[in-house]
Coordinates of C-alpha atoms and ligand atoms in Angstrom, one line a residue:
M354 CA -3.5 -2.3 -32.4
E355 CA -2.0 -0.8 -29.3
Q356 CA -4.7 0.8 -27.1
Q357 CA -4.3 4.4 -26.1
T358 CA -4.0 4.8 -22.4
V359 CA -3.5 7.6 -19.9
R360 CA -1.7 6.7 -16.6
G361 CA -2.3 8.2 -13.2
T362 CA -2.2 7.1 -9.6
G363 CA -5.0 4.7 -8.7
V364 CA -6.4 5.7 -5.3
V365 CA -9.8 4.0 -5.0
A366 CA -10.1 0.5 -6.5
G367 CA -12.7 -0.6 -9.0
Y368 CA -13.5 -0.4 -12.7
A369 CA -15.8 2.0 -14.5
Y370 CA -16.7 2.3 -18.2
A371 CA -18.5 5.4 -19.5
P372 CA -17.9 8.5 -21.6
A373 CA -15.7 11.3 -20.3
A374 CA -17.4 14.4 -19.0
W375 CA -15.3 17.4 -18.2
T376 CA -16.0 19.9 -15.5
R377 CA -17.1 23.3 -16.8
P378 CA -14.4 25.9 -16.9
A379 CA -14.2 28.9 -14.6
P380 CA -15.7 32.1 -16.0
V381 CA -13.3 34.8 -17.2
P382 CA -14.3 37.9 -15.3
P383 CA -14.1 41.3 -16.8
A384 CA -10.8 43.1 -15.9
S385 CA -10.8 44.4 -12.3
T386 CA -10.3 47.9 -13.7
T387 CA -13.9 48.1 -14.9
M388 CA -15.1 51.1 -13.0
V389 CA -18.6 51.8 -11.6
G390 CA -19.9 55.4 -11.3
E391 CA -20.4 56.7 -7.8
D392 CA -24.2 56.7 -8.0
D393 CA -24.3 53.1 -9.2
R394 CA -22.1 51.7 -6.4
P395 CA -24.8 51.0 -3.8
A396 CA -26.7 48.9 -6.4
E397 CA -23.5 47.2 -7.4
V398 CA -23.0 46.2 -3.7
E399 CA -26.5 44.8 -3.6
R400 CA -25.9 42.9 -6.9
F401 CA -22.7 41.4 -5.2
K402 CA -24.5 40.5 -2.0
A403 CA -27.4 38.8 -3.9
A404 CA -24.9 36.7 -6.0
V405 CA -23.0 35.6 -2.8
E406 CA -26.3 34.7 -1.1
T407 CA -27.4 32.6 -4.2
V408 CA -24.2 30.7 -4.2
A409 CA -24.1 30.2 -0.4
T410 CA -27.7 29.0 -0.4
R411 CA -27.0 26.5 -3.2
F412 CA -24.2 25.0 -1.0
A413 CA -26.4 25.0 2.1
D414 CA -29.2 23.3 0.1
R415 CA -26.8 20.6 -1.2
A416 CA -25.5 20.2 2.4
S417 CA -29.0 19.4 3.6
A418 CA -29.6 16.9 0.8
A419 CA -26.2 15.2 1.3
T420 CA -25.0 12.7 3.9
G421 CA -21.9 12.0 6.0
V422 CA -18.6 13.9 5.1
A423 CA -20.4 15.5 2.2
T424 CA -22.7 17.4 4.5
E425 CA -19.8 18.7 6.5
V426 CA -17.8 19.7 3.5
L427 CA -20.7 21.5 1.8
G428 CA -21.8 23.2 5.0
A429 CA -18.3 24.5 5.6
T430 CA -18.1 25.8 2.0
A431 CA -21.5 27.6 2.5
A432 CA -20.1 29.2 5.7
L433 CA -16.9 30.2 3.8
A434 CA -19.0 31.8 1.0
R435 CA -20.8 33.9 3.7
D436 CA -17.6 34.7 5.5
R437 CA -17.5 38.5 6.3
G438 CA -13.8 38.7 5.9
W439 CA -13.5 38.4 2.1
S440 CA -17.0 40.0 1.5
R441 CA -15.9 43.1 3.4
A442 CA -12.8 43.3 1.3
A443 CA -14.9 43.0 -1.9
I444 CA -17.5 45.6 -0.8
K445 CA -14.6 48.0 0.0
L446 CA -13.4 47.6 -3.6
I447 CA -16.8 48.1 -5.0
N448 CA -17.3 51.3 -2.9
A449 CA -14.1 52.5 -4.4
G450 CA -15.5 52.0 -7.9
T451 CA -14.4 48.4 -9.0
G452 CA -17.1 46.3 -10.7
A453 CA -18.5 43.5 -8.6
E454 CA -16.9 40.7 -10.8
G455 CA -13.4 42.3 -10.5
A456 CA -13.9 43.0 -6.8
V457 CA -14.7 39.4 -6.1
T458 CA -11.6 38.2 -8.0
A459 CA -9.3 40.7 -6.3
A460 CA -10.7 40.2 -2.8
I461 CA -10.4 36.4 -2.9
G462 CA -7.1 36.7 -4.6
Q463 CA -5.8 38.6 -1.5
F464 CA -7.0 35.8 0.8
V465 CA -5.6 33.0 -1.4
A466 CA -2.2 34.6 -1.5
Q467 CA -2.2 34.9 2.3
F468 CA -3.4 31.3 2.8
E469 CA -0.8 30.0 0.4
K470 CA 1.9 31.7 2.3
L471 CA 0.7 30.0 5.5
G472 CA 0.8 26.6 3.8
G473 CA -0.5 23.3 5.2
L474 CA -4.2 23.0 5.9
M475 CA -4.7 26.7 5.2
A476 CA -3.3 26.4 1.7
E477 CA -5.8 23.5 1.1
R478 CA -8.7 26.0 1.8
T479 CA -7.6 28.0 -1.3
T480 CA -9.3 25.4 -3.5
D481 CA -12.6 26.2 -1.7
L482 CA -12.0 29.9 -2.0
K483 CA -11.2 29.8 -5.7
D484 CA -14.3 27.6 -6.2
I485 CA -16.5 30.2 -4.4
R486 CA -14.9 33.0 -6.5
N487 CA -15.7 31.1 -9.8
R488 CA -19.3 30.5 -8.8
V489 CA -20.0 34.0 -7.6
V490 CA -18.4 35.5 -10.7
A491 CA -20.5 33.2 -13.0
E492 CA -23.6 34.2 -11.1
L493 CA -22.8 37.9 -11.5
M494 CA -22.1 37.3 -15.3
G495 CA -25.4 35.3 -15.7
L496 CA -23.4 32.2 -16.7
P497 CA -24.3 28.6 -15.8
E498 CA -22.6 27.3 -12.6
P499 CA -19.1 26.3 -13.3
G500 CA -17.7 23.1 -12.0
V501 CA -19.3 19.6 -12.2
P502 CA -21.9 18.9 -14.9
K503 CA -25.2 17.3 -13.8
P504 CA -25.4 14.4 -16.2
T505 CA -28.6 12.4 -16.9
S506 CA -26.7 9.3 -18.0
P507 CA -23.5 7.7 -16.5
V508 CA -20.2 9.5 -17.1
I509 CA -16.6 9.5 -15.9
L510 CA -15.9 12.9 -14.4
C511 CA -12.6 14.3 -15.7
A512 CA -11.2 17.5 -14.1
E513 CA -7.9 19.4 -13.6
D514 CA -8.6 19.0 -9.8
L515 CA -11.8 18.9 -7.9
A516 CA -12.9 21.4 -5.2
P517 CA -14.2 19.6 -2.1
A518 CA -17.6 21.3 -2.7
D519 CA -17.7 19.8 -6.2
T520 CA -17.0 16.3 -5.1
A521 CA -19.3 16.5 -2.1
G522 CA -22.5 16.9 -4.2
L523 CA -21.8 14.0 -6.6
D524 CA -24.4 11.4 -7.6
P525 CA -22.6 8.1 -7.7
T526 CA -25.3 6.6 -9.9
M527 CA -24.4 9.1 -12.7
I528 CA -20.7 9.8 -11.9
R529 CA -19.1 6.3 -12.2
A530 CA -15.5 7.3 -11.5
L531 CA -13.4 10.4 -10.8
V532 CA -10.2 11.1 -12.8
T533 CA -8.1 14.2 -12.2
R534 CA -5.0 15.6 -13.8
L535 CA -3.7 16.9 -10.4
G536 CA -4.4 15.8 -6.8
G537 CA -2.7 13.2 -4.6
P538 CA -3.7 10.1 -2.7
T539 CA -4.7 12.1 0.3
S540 CA -6.6 14.8 -1.6
H541 CA -10.3 15.6 -1.0
T542 CA -11.1 14.0 -4.3
A543 CA -9.8 10.6 -3.1
I544 CA -11.5 10.9 0.3
I545 CA -14.9 11.6 -1.2
A546 CA -14.5 9.0 -4.0
R547 CA -13.8 6.5 -1.2
Q548 CA -16.9 7.6 0.6
L549 CA -19.1 7.3 -2.5
G550 CA -17.5 4.0 -3.3
I551 CA -16.5 4.9 -6.9
P552 CA -13.1 4.3 -8.5
C553 CA -10.7 7.2 -8.6
V554 CA -7.5 8.0 -10.3
V555 CA -5.5 11.2 -9.6
A556 CA -2.3 12.8 -11.0
A557 CA -3.1 11.6 -14.6
S558 CA -0.8 14.2 -16.1
S559 CA -1.9 13.7 -19.8
L560 CA -5.6 13.6 -19.0
D561 CA -6.0 16.9 -20.9
T562 CA -5.5 15.0 -24.2
V563 CA -8.9 13.2 -23.6
P564 CA -11.7 14.8 -25.5
E565 CA -15.2 15.2 -24.0
G566 CA -17.4 12.2 -24.7
T567 CA -14.5 9.7 -25.3
L568 CA -15.4 6.2 -23.9
L569 CA -13.1 5.4 -21.1
L570 CA -12.3 2.3 -19.0
V571 CA -10.9 3.4 -15.6
D572 CA -9.0 1.0 -13.5
G573 CA -8.8 2.5 -10.0
T574 CA -6.2 0.0 -8.8
S575 CA -3.5 0.4 -11.5
G576 CA -4.4 4.0 -12.3
I577 CA -4.6 3.1 -16.0
I578 CA -7.4 4.8 -18.1
T579 CA -8.0 3.1 -21.5
L580 CA -9.5 5.3 -24.3
D581 CA -12.1 3.6 -26.5
P582 CA -11.5 0.1 -25.1
D583 CA -13.0 -3.1 -26.4
A584 CA -16.6 -2.7 -25.4
A585 CA -17.4 -6.3 -24.5
A586 CA -14.2 -6.8 -22.4
A587 CA -14.8 -3.5 -20.6
A588 CA -18.4 -4.4 -19.8
D589 CA -17.2 -7.8 -18.4
L590 CA -14.7 -6.1 -16.1
V591 CA -17.3 -3.7 -14.8
E592 CA -19.8 -6.5 -14.2
E593 CA -17.2 -8.5 -12.2
D594 CA -16.4 -5.4 -10.3
T595 CA -20.1 -4.8 -9.5
R596 CA -20.2 -8.3 -8.1
L597 CA -17.1 -7.6 -5.9
R598 CA -18.7 -4.4 -4.6
E599 CA -21.8 -6.4 -3.6
E600 CA -19.5 -8.8 -1.8
I601 CA -17.9 -5.8 0.0
R602 CA -21.3 -4.3 0.9
S603 CA -22.4 -7.6 2.6
W604 CA -19.0 -8.5 4.2
R605 CA -19.1 -9.3 7.9
G606 CA -16.0 -9.5 10.2
P607 CA -13.9 -10.5 11.9
A608 CA -11.3 -10.6 9.1
R609 CA -9.5 -13.9 8.3
T610 CA -7.3 -15.0 5.5
A611 CA -8.5 -17.9 3.4
D612 CA -6.7 -20.3 5.6
G613 CA -8.3 -18.9 8.7
T614 CA -5.5 -16.7 10.1
P615 CA -7.2 -13.8 12.0
V616 CA -6.3 -10.2 11.0
Q617 CA -7.3 -7.4 13.3
L618 CA -9.0 -4.6 11.4
L619 CA -9.4 -1.4 13.3
A620 CA -10.7 2.1 12.7
N621 CA -9.0 5.5 12.5
V622 CA -11.1 8.1 14.3
Q623 CA -10.8 11.8 15.3
D624 CA -13.5 12.1 18.0
G625 CA -16.3 10.4 19.9
K626 CA -18.7 10.9 17.0
A627 CA -16.5 9.0 14.5
A628 CA -15.8 6.4 17.2
A629 CA -19.5 5.8 17.7
K630 CA -19.9 5.4 13.9
A631 CA -17.0 3.0 13.8
S632 CA -18.5 0.9 16.6
Q633 CA -21.5 0.3 14.3
S634 CA -19.1 -1.1 11.6
E635 CA -17.0 -4.3 11.5
A636 CA -14.1 -2.5 13.2
E637 CA -12.7 -4.5 16.1
G638 CA -11.5 -1.4 17.9
V639 CA -9.7 1.8 17.2
G640 CA -6.1 1.6 15.9
L641 CA -5.5 5.4 15.7
F642 CA -7.3 8.1 17.6
R643 CA -5.9 11.3 16.1
T644 CA -6.3 13.5 19.3
E645 CA -4.9 16.7 17.6
L646 CA -8.0 16.8 15.4
C647 CA -10.2 17.5 18.4
F648 CA -8.3 20.8 19.0
L649 CA -7.8 22.4 15.6
T650 CA -9.5 25.6 16.7
A651 CA -8.6 25.5 20.4
Q652 CA -6.7 28.7 21.3
T653 CA -5.9 27.6 24.8
E654 CA -4.9 24.1 26.1
P655 CA -8.0 22.3 27.4
S656 CA -7.8 21.3 31.1
V657 CA -6.9 17.7 32.0
A658 CA -10.5 17.1 33.0
E659 CA -11.8 18.5 29.7
Q660 CA -9.4 16.4 27.7
A661 CA -10.3 13.3 29.7
R662 CA -14.0 13.9 28.9
I663 CA -13.2 14.1 25.1
Y664 CA -11.0 11.0 25.2
G665 CA -13.5 9.1 27.3
E666 CA -16.1 9.5 24.4
V667 CA -13.9 7.4 22.2
F668 CA -13.1 4.8 25.0
S669 CA -16.8 4.4 25.7
A670 CA -17.7 3.7 22.1
F671 CA -15.6 0.5 22.3
P672 CA -16.1 -0.9 25.8
G673 CA -13.6 -3.7 26.5
K674 CA -12.0 -3.3 23.0
K675 CA -8.6 -2.1 21.9
V676 CA -8.4 1.7 21.5
V677 CA -5.0 3.2 20.6
V678 CA -4.8 6.9 21.5
R679 CA -2.1 9.0 19.8
T680 CA -0.7 11.9 21.7
L681 CA -1.0 15.3 20.0
D682 CA 0.6 15.3 16.5
A683 CA 0.2 19.1 16.2
G684 CA 2.2 21.0 13.7
S685 CA 2.8 20.9 9.9
D686 CA -0.4 19.9 8.1
K687 CA -2.4 19.8 11.4
P688 CA -1.9 23.2 13.2
V689 CA -3.3 23.3 16.7
P690 CA -3.3 26.9 17.9
F691 CA -2.4 26.3 21.5
A692 CA 0.4 23.8 20.8
N693 CA 1.9 24.9 17.5
H694 CA 5.5 25.9 17.2
E695 CA 5.3 29.2 15.3
H696 CA 7.2 30.5 12.3
E697 CA 9.0 27.5 11.0
E698 CA 10.6 27.6 7.6
N699 CA 9.9 23.9 7.1
P700 CA 7.2 22.8 9.5
A701 CA 7.0 19.1 8.2
L702 CA 10.6 18.8 9.4
G703 CA 10.1 21.1 12.4
V704 CA 8.9 21.0 16.0
R705 CA 5.9 18.8 15.5
G706 CA 4.4 15.7 17.3
I707 CA 6.3 14.5 20.3
R708 CA 8.9 17.3 19.8
L709 CA 6.4 19.9 21.0
G710 CA 7.2 18.7 24.5
W711 CA 10.7 20.1 24.2
T712 CA 9.4 23.7 24.0
N713 CA 6.1 23.3 25.9
A714 CA 6.9 21.9 29.3
G715 CA 4.4 19.4 30.6
L716 CA 2.2 19.3 27.4
V717 CA 2.7 15.6 26.9
E718 CA 2.5 14.8 30.6
R719 CA -0.8 16.6 31.0
Q720 CA -2.2 14.8 28.0
L721 CA -1.1 11.5 29.4
D722 CA -2.7 12.4 32.8
A723 CA -6.0 13.0 30.8
I724 CA -5.7 9.7 29.0
Q725 CA -5.1 8.0 32.3
M726 CA -8.2 9.7 33.8
A727 CA -10.4 8.7 30.9
A728 CA -9.1 5.1 31.0
E729 CA -9.9 4.9 34.7
D730 CA -13.4 6.4 34.1
N731 CA -13.9 3.7 31.6
D732 CA -12.5 0.8 33.6
I733 CA -9.6 0.2 31.2
A734 CA -6.7 -1.5 33.0
E735 CA -4.0 -0.5 30.5
A736 CA -4.9 1.8 27.7
W737 CA -2.7 1.8 24.5
V738 CA -1.0 5.1 23.9
M739 CA 1.5 6.0 21.2
A740 CA 3.7 9.0 20.4
P741 CA 3.9 10.5 16.9
M742 CA 7.1 11.6 15.1
V743 CA 9.6 9.8 17.4
A744 CA 13.1 9.8 15.9
T745 CA 15.4 8.6 18.6
V746 CA 15.6 5.7 21.0
D747 CA 15.9 8.1 24.0
E748 CA 12.6 9.7 23.0
A749 CA 11.0 6.3 22.9
F750 CA 12.5 5.4 26.3
E751 CA 11.3 8.6 28.0
F752 CA 7.8 8.4 26.5
A753 CA 7.5 4.8 27.6
Q754 CA 8.5 5.7 31.1
M755 CA 5.9 8.5 31.3
C756 CA 3.2 6.0 30.1
R757 CA 4.2 3.2 32.5
E758 CA 4.1 5.7 35.5
R759 CA 0.4 6.1 34.6
D760 CA -0.4 2.5 33.9
L761 CA -0.6 3.1 30.2
K762 CA 0.7 0.7 27.5
P763 CA 3.4 2.6 25.6
G764 CA 3.9 2.4 21.9
I765 CA 5.4 4.6 19.2
M766 CA 4.6 5.4 15.6
V767 CA 7.0 4.4 12.9
E768 CA 7.0 7.6 10.8
V769 CA 10.6 8.6 10.7
P770 CA 13.0 6.2 8.8
S771 CA 15.4 6.2 11.7
V772 CA 12.9 4.1 13.8
A773 CA 12.7 1.4 11.1
M774 CA 16.5 1.4 10.7
L775 CA 17.0 0.8 14.4
A776 CA 13.8 -1.1 14.9
D777 CA 15.3 -3.7 17.3
Q778 CA 16.5 -1.0 19.7
F779 CA 13.3 0.9 19.6
I780 CA 11.0 -2.1 20.1
E781 CA 12.9 -3.0 23.2
E782 CA 11.8 0.3 24.8
V783 CA 8.0 0.1 24.0
D784 CA 5.2 -2.5 23.9
F785 CA 4.1 -1.9 20.3
F786 CA 4.7 -0.1 17.0
S787 CA 2.2 1.4 14.7
I788 CA 3.5 2.4 11.3
G789 CA 2.2 5.7 9.9
T790 CA 2.8 5.1 6.3
N791 CA 1.7 8.6 5.2
D792 CA 4.6 10.2 7.0
L793 CA 7.0 7.3 6.7
T794 CA 6.6 7.6 2.9
Q795 CA 6.9 11.4 3.0
Y796 CA 10.2 11.2 4.9
T797 CA 11.6 8.2 3.1
M798 CA 11.0 9.7 -0.4
A799 CA 11.7 13.3 0.6
A800 CA 8.3 14.2 -0.9
D801 CA 5.7 16.5 0.6
R802 CA 2.5 14.4 1.2
M803 CA 0.4 17.5 0.4
S804 CA 2.0 18.1 -3.0
S805 CA -0.2 17.1 -6.0
H806 CA 2.9 17.0 -8.2
L807 CA 4.6 14.3 -6.2
A808 CA 1.9 11.6 -6.1
M809 CA 4.2 9.1 -7.8
L810 CA 6.7 9.5 -4.9
T811 CA 4.2 9.8 -2.0
D812 CA 3.0 6.3 -2.7
P813 CA 3.4 3.6 0.0
W814 CA 4.0 1.0 -2.7
Q815 CA 7.5 2.5 -3.1
P816 CA 9.8 -0.4 -2.5
A817 CA 12.0 1.6 -0.1
V818 CA 8.9 2.2 2.1
L819 CA 8.0 -1.5 1.9
R820 CA 11.5 -2.4 3.0
L821 CA 11.3 -0.1 6.1
I822 CA 8.0 -1.7 7.0
Q823 CA 9.6 -5.1 6.6
L824 CA 12.4 -4.1 9.0
S825 CA 9.9 -2.8 11.6
A826 CA 7.6 -5.9 11.4
A827 CA 10.6 -8.3 11.6
A828 CA 11.8 -6.5 14.8
G829 CA 8.3 -6.8 16.2
Q830 CA 8.3 -10.6 15.5
R831 CA 11.7 -11.1 17.1
A832 CA 10.5 -9.3 20.2
D833 CA 7.1 -10.9 20.1
K834 CA 5.4 -7.5 20.1
P835 CA 2.6 -6.2 17.9
V836 CA 3.3 -4.0 14.9
G837 CA 0.3 -2.4 13.2
V838 CA -0.1 -0.1 10.2
C839 CA -2.4 2.9 10.6
G840 CA -1.5 5.0 7.5
E841 CA -3.5 5.1 4.3
A842 CA -1.6 2.0 3.1
A843 CA -3.7 -0.2 5.4
A844 CA -6.9 0.8 3.4
D845 CA -5.6 -0.5 0.1
P846 CA -6.9 -4.1 -0.1
L847 CA -4.0 -5.5 -2.1
L848 CA -1.3 -3.6 -0.1
A849 CA -3.1 -4.8 3.1
C850 CA -2.3 -8.4 2.0
V851 CA 1.3 -7.5 1.3
L852 CA 1.5 -5.9 4.8
I853 CA 0.2 -9.0 6.5
G854 CA 2.8 -11.0 4.5
L855 CA 5.5 -8.7 5.8
G856 CA 4.5 -9.6 9.3
I857 CA 2.1 -6.7 10.3
T858 CA -0.3 -7.8 13.0
S859 CA -3.2 -5.3 12.7
L860 CA -4.5 -2.8 10.1
S861 CA -6.2 0.5 11.0
M862 CA -8.0 2.6 8.4
A863 CA -11.0 4.8 7.7
T864 CA -14.1 2.9 8.8
N865 CA -15.5 2.8 5.2
A866 CA -12.4 1.0 3.9
I867 CA -12.7 -2.0 6.3
P868 CA -15.1 -4.3 4.3
A869 CA -13.0 -4.1 1.0
V870 CA -9.9 -5.0 3.0
G871 CA -11.7 -7.8 4.8
V872 CA -13.0 -9.3 1.5
Q873 CA -9.5 -9.2 -0.1
L874 CA -7.8 -10.9 2.9
G875 CA -10.4 -13.6 2.7
K876 CA -9.3 -14.5 -0.8
V877 CA -5.7 -15.3 0.0
T878 CA -3.8 -17.5 2.4
L879 CA -1.2 -16.3 4.8
Q880 CA 1.5 -18.2 2.9
Q881 CA 0.5 -16.5 -0.3
C882 CA 0.7 -13.1 1.4
Q883 CA 4.2 -14.0 2.8
E884 CA 5.5 -15.3 -0.5
A885 CA 4.1 -12.3 -2.5
A886 CA 5.4 -9.8 0.1
I887 CA 9.1 -10.9 -0.3
Q888 CA 8.9 -10.5 -4.1
V889 CA 6.9 -7.2 -3.9
A890 CA 9.3 -5.6 -1.4
A891 CA 12.2 -6.5 -3.8
S892 CA 10.5 -4.6 -6.8
R893 CA 12.3 -2.0 -8.7
N894 CA 9.6 0.7 -8.5
S895 CA 6.1 1.3 -7.2
R896 CA 4.4 0.4 -10.5
D897 CA 6.2 -3.0 -10.7
A898 CA 5.3 -3.6 -7.0
K899 CA 1.6 -3.0 -7.6
E900 CA 1.5 -5.1 -10.8
L901 CA 3.3 -7.9 -9.1
A902 CA 1.0 -7.9 -6.1
A903 CA -2.1 -7.8 -8.4
K904 CA -0.7 -10.8 -10.3
L905 CA 0.2 -12.8 -7.2
L906 CA -2.7 -11.8 -5.0
G907 CA -5.4 -10.1 -7.1
Ligands
PEP215 C1 0.7 8.6 9.1 O1 1.5 9.4 9.1 O2 0.6 7.6 8.3 C2 -0.4 8.7 10.1 C3 -1.2 7.7 10.3 O3 -0.5 9.9 10.8 P1 -1.2 11.2 10.2 O4 -1.7 10.8 8.8 O5 -2.2 11.7 11.1 O6 0.0 12.1 10.1
MG216 MG1 1.7 10.9 10.6

């Protein structure tokens, strides 16, 4: 008998077998036209304030009980719940006679509409705001907290999509996997699942056909969810997976393939704190320091000395090791107030990354001065520096010149397909490439990386993306210059093997992803990777590419 399956995009590898548990739906608030008499309004305001405080306190308590990213996410949501902006709007509505439930819905609705118009990171905050709305309304209506159930036996959590606050409070001993109908590979759901070390599948469009309590087998690699699978076979898969996870937990670097070929595994960091954490891991250095993330709230450009202090914190976490600093990639999904190019119709295709230097004279030069100063302070003879969003050979040439004038080792990111197409010309201008597969996939497939509807396209397993990686790596080999990968693709253990087979020389990823990649590389030889890579890059679609890689390298 054919087994019933639901397919999505697998974003965190691993198997889980347990009954489905759906998130509790949002409450339906009374219509916002419910009016409150003038005398009752002060009490209604107090009722509103108490509900907000209860919800915010719950978030803050969960933040204190959590660790790592979860603490930050929950703390930020508690602060957003207490934010005076939306509260003031709600109180104004209550004072005009609207019932508290309706006032919350209308006030948050205004902010959501505004944020959605702004797009990018701001639009992502709307999931948090809607989550706060649902919880405050439920509290006002005396209903149980909506969102994630608190199971007492293991379950697979199924949801339309998960708010960051939901995913941050999860107990991985009870929640064995996350499956969502929406969401993409870079969504919060995927990030938190990775941190918790539980399998995750997103964009499973027919998940709504799965009833509560159905036994599910989740495969976080292929994205296939099997309904009511053979119990013994499912249990075997999970057991084997548990063994693999133990292997991952105890893995120690440096990474080598089964035949002893070294593979440099590096960390992606956003500040000195993250670099310090990475230095405690098996990371051999930093492959991508996203400097723009240090300045997401900076209204004015920090001085060269202040920038040098910030960059120095990352250098000092890895004395004598490779640290690749990326110049500001402001714009689009990472708005930096002092650097952003305002009012663009299409910011992902606009003045972002290295292009900001066209309209903001000296911005790139001042940052390079700061990197030089930090490198000198940390006794680094030639720090690696790369530019994001380069599209023309002239840009690469000019950037390399500016770096060399400051004794910095110049590189560029391969994020725009034009670089891969002319890889031989580009590599002549610089000392290294680092492939940003997140943007390279976005621009190759013409698919917004933030869109939850396009997860199938924003997948670095797309053969067209693999072919561009192949072109870039081959140019690096001909010129005898390193070509790394620092996008999410590097964190996928199976894809990491394919990348090494394509000729990639280093892989940079979230610190937590390093051991799983190290374990997988240790199971295959370089020749196996090379042979598999040729076939995988010639696949017809991303699904075939993944299945073929799993067959040849899994
Ligand atoms: C990328 O595009 O793959 C990349 C590493 O840069 P970011 O994700 O910061 O845009
Ligand atoms: Mg990028």
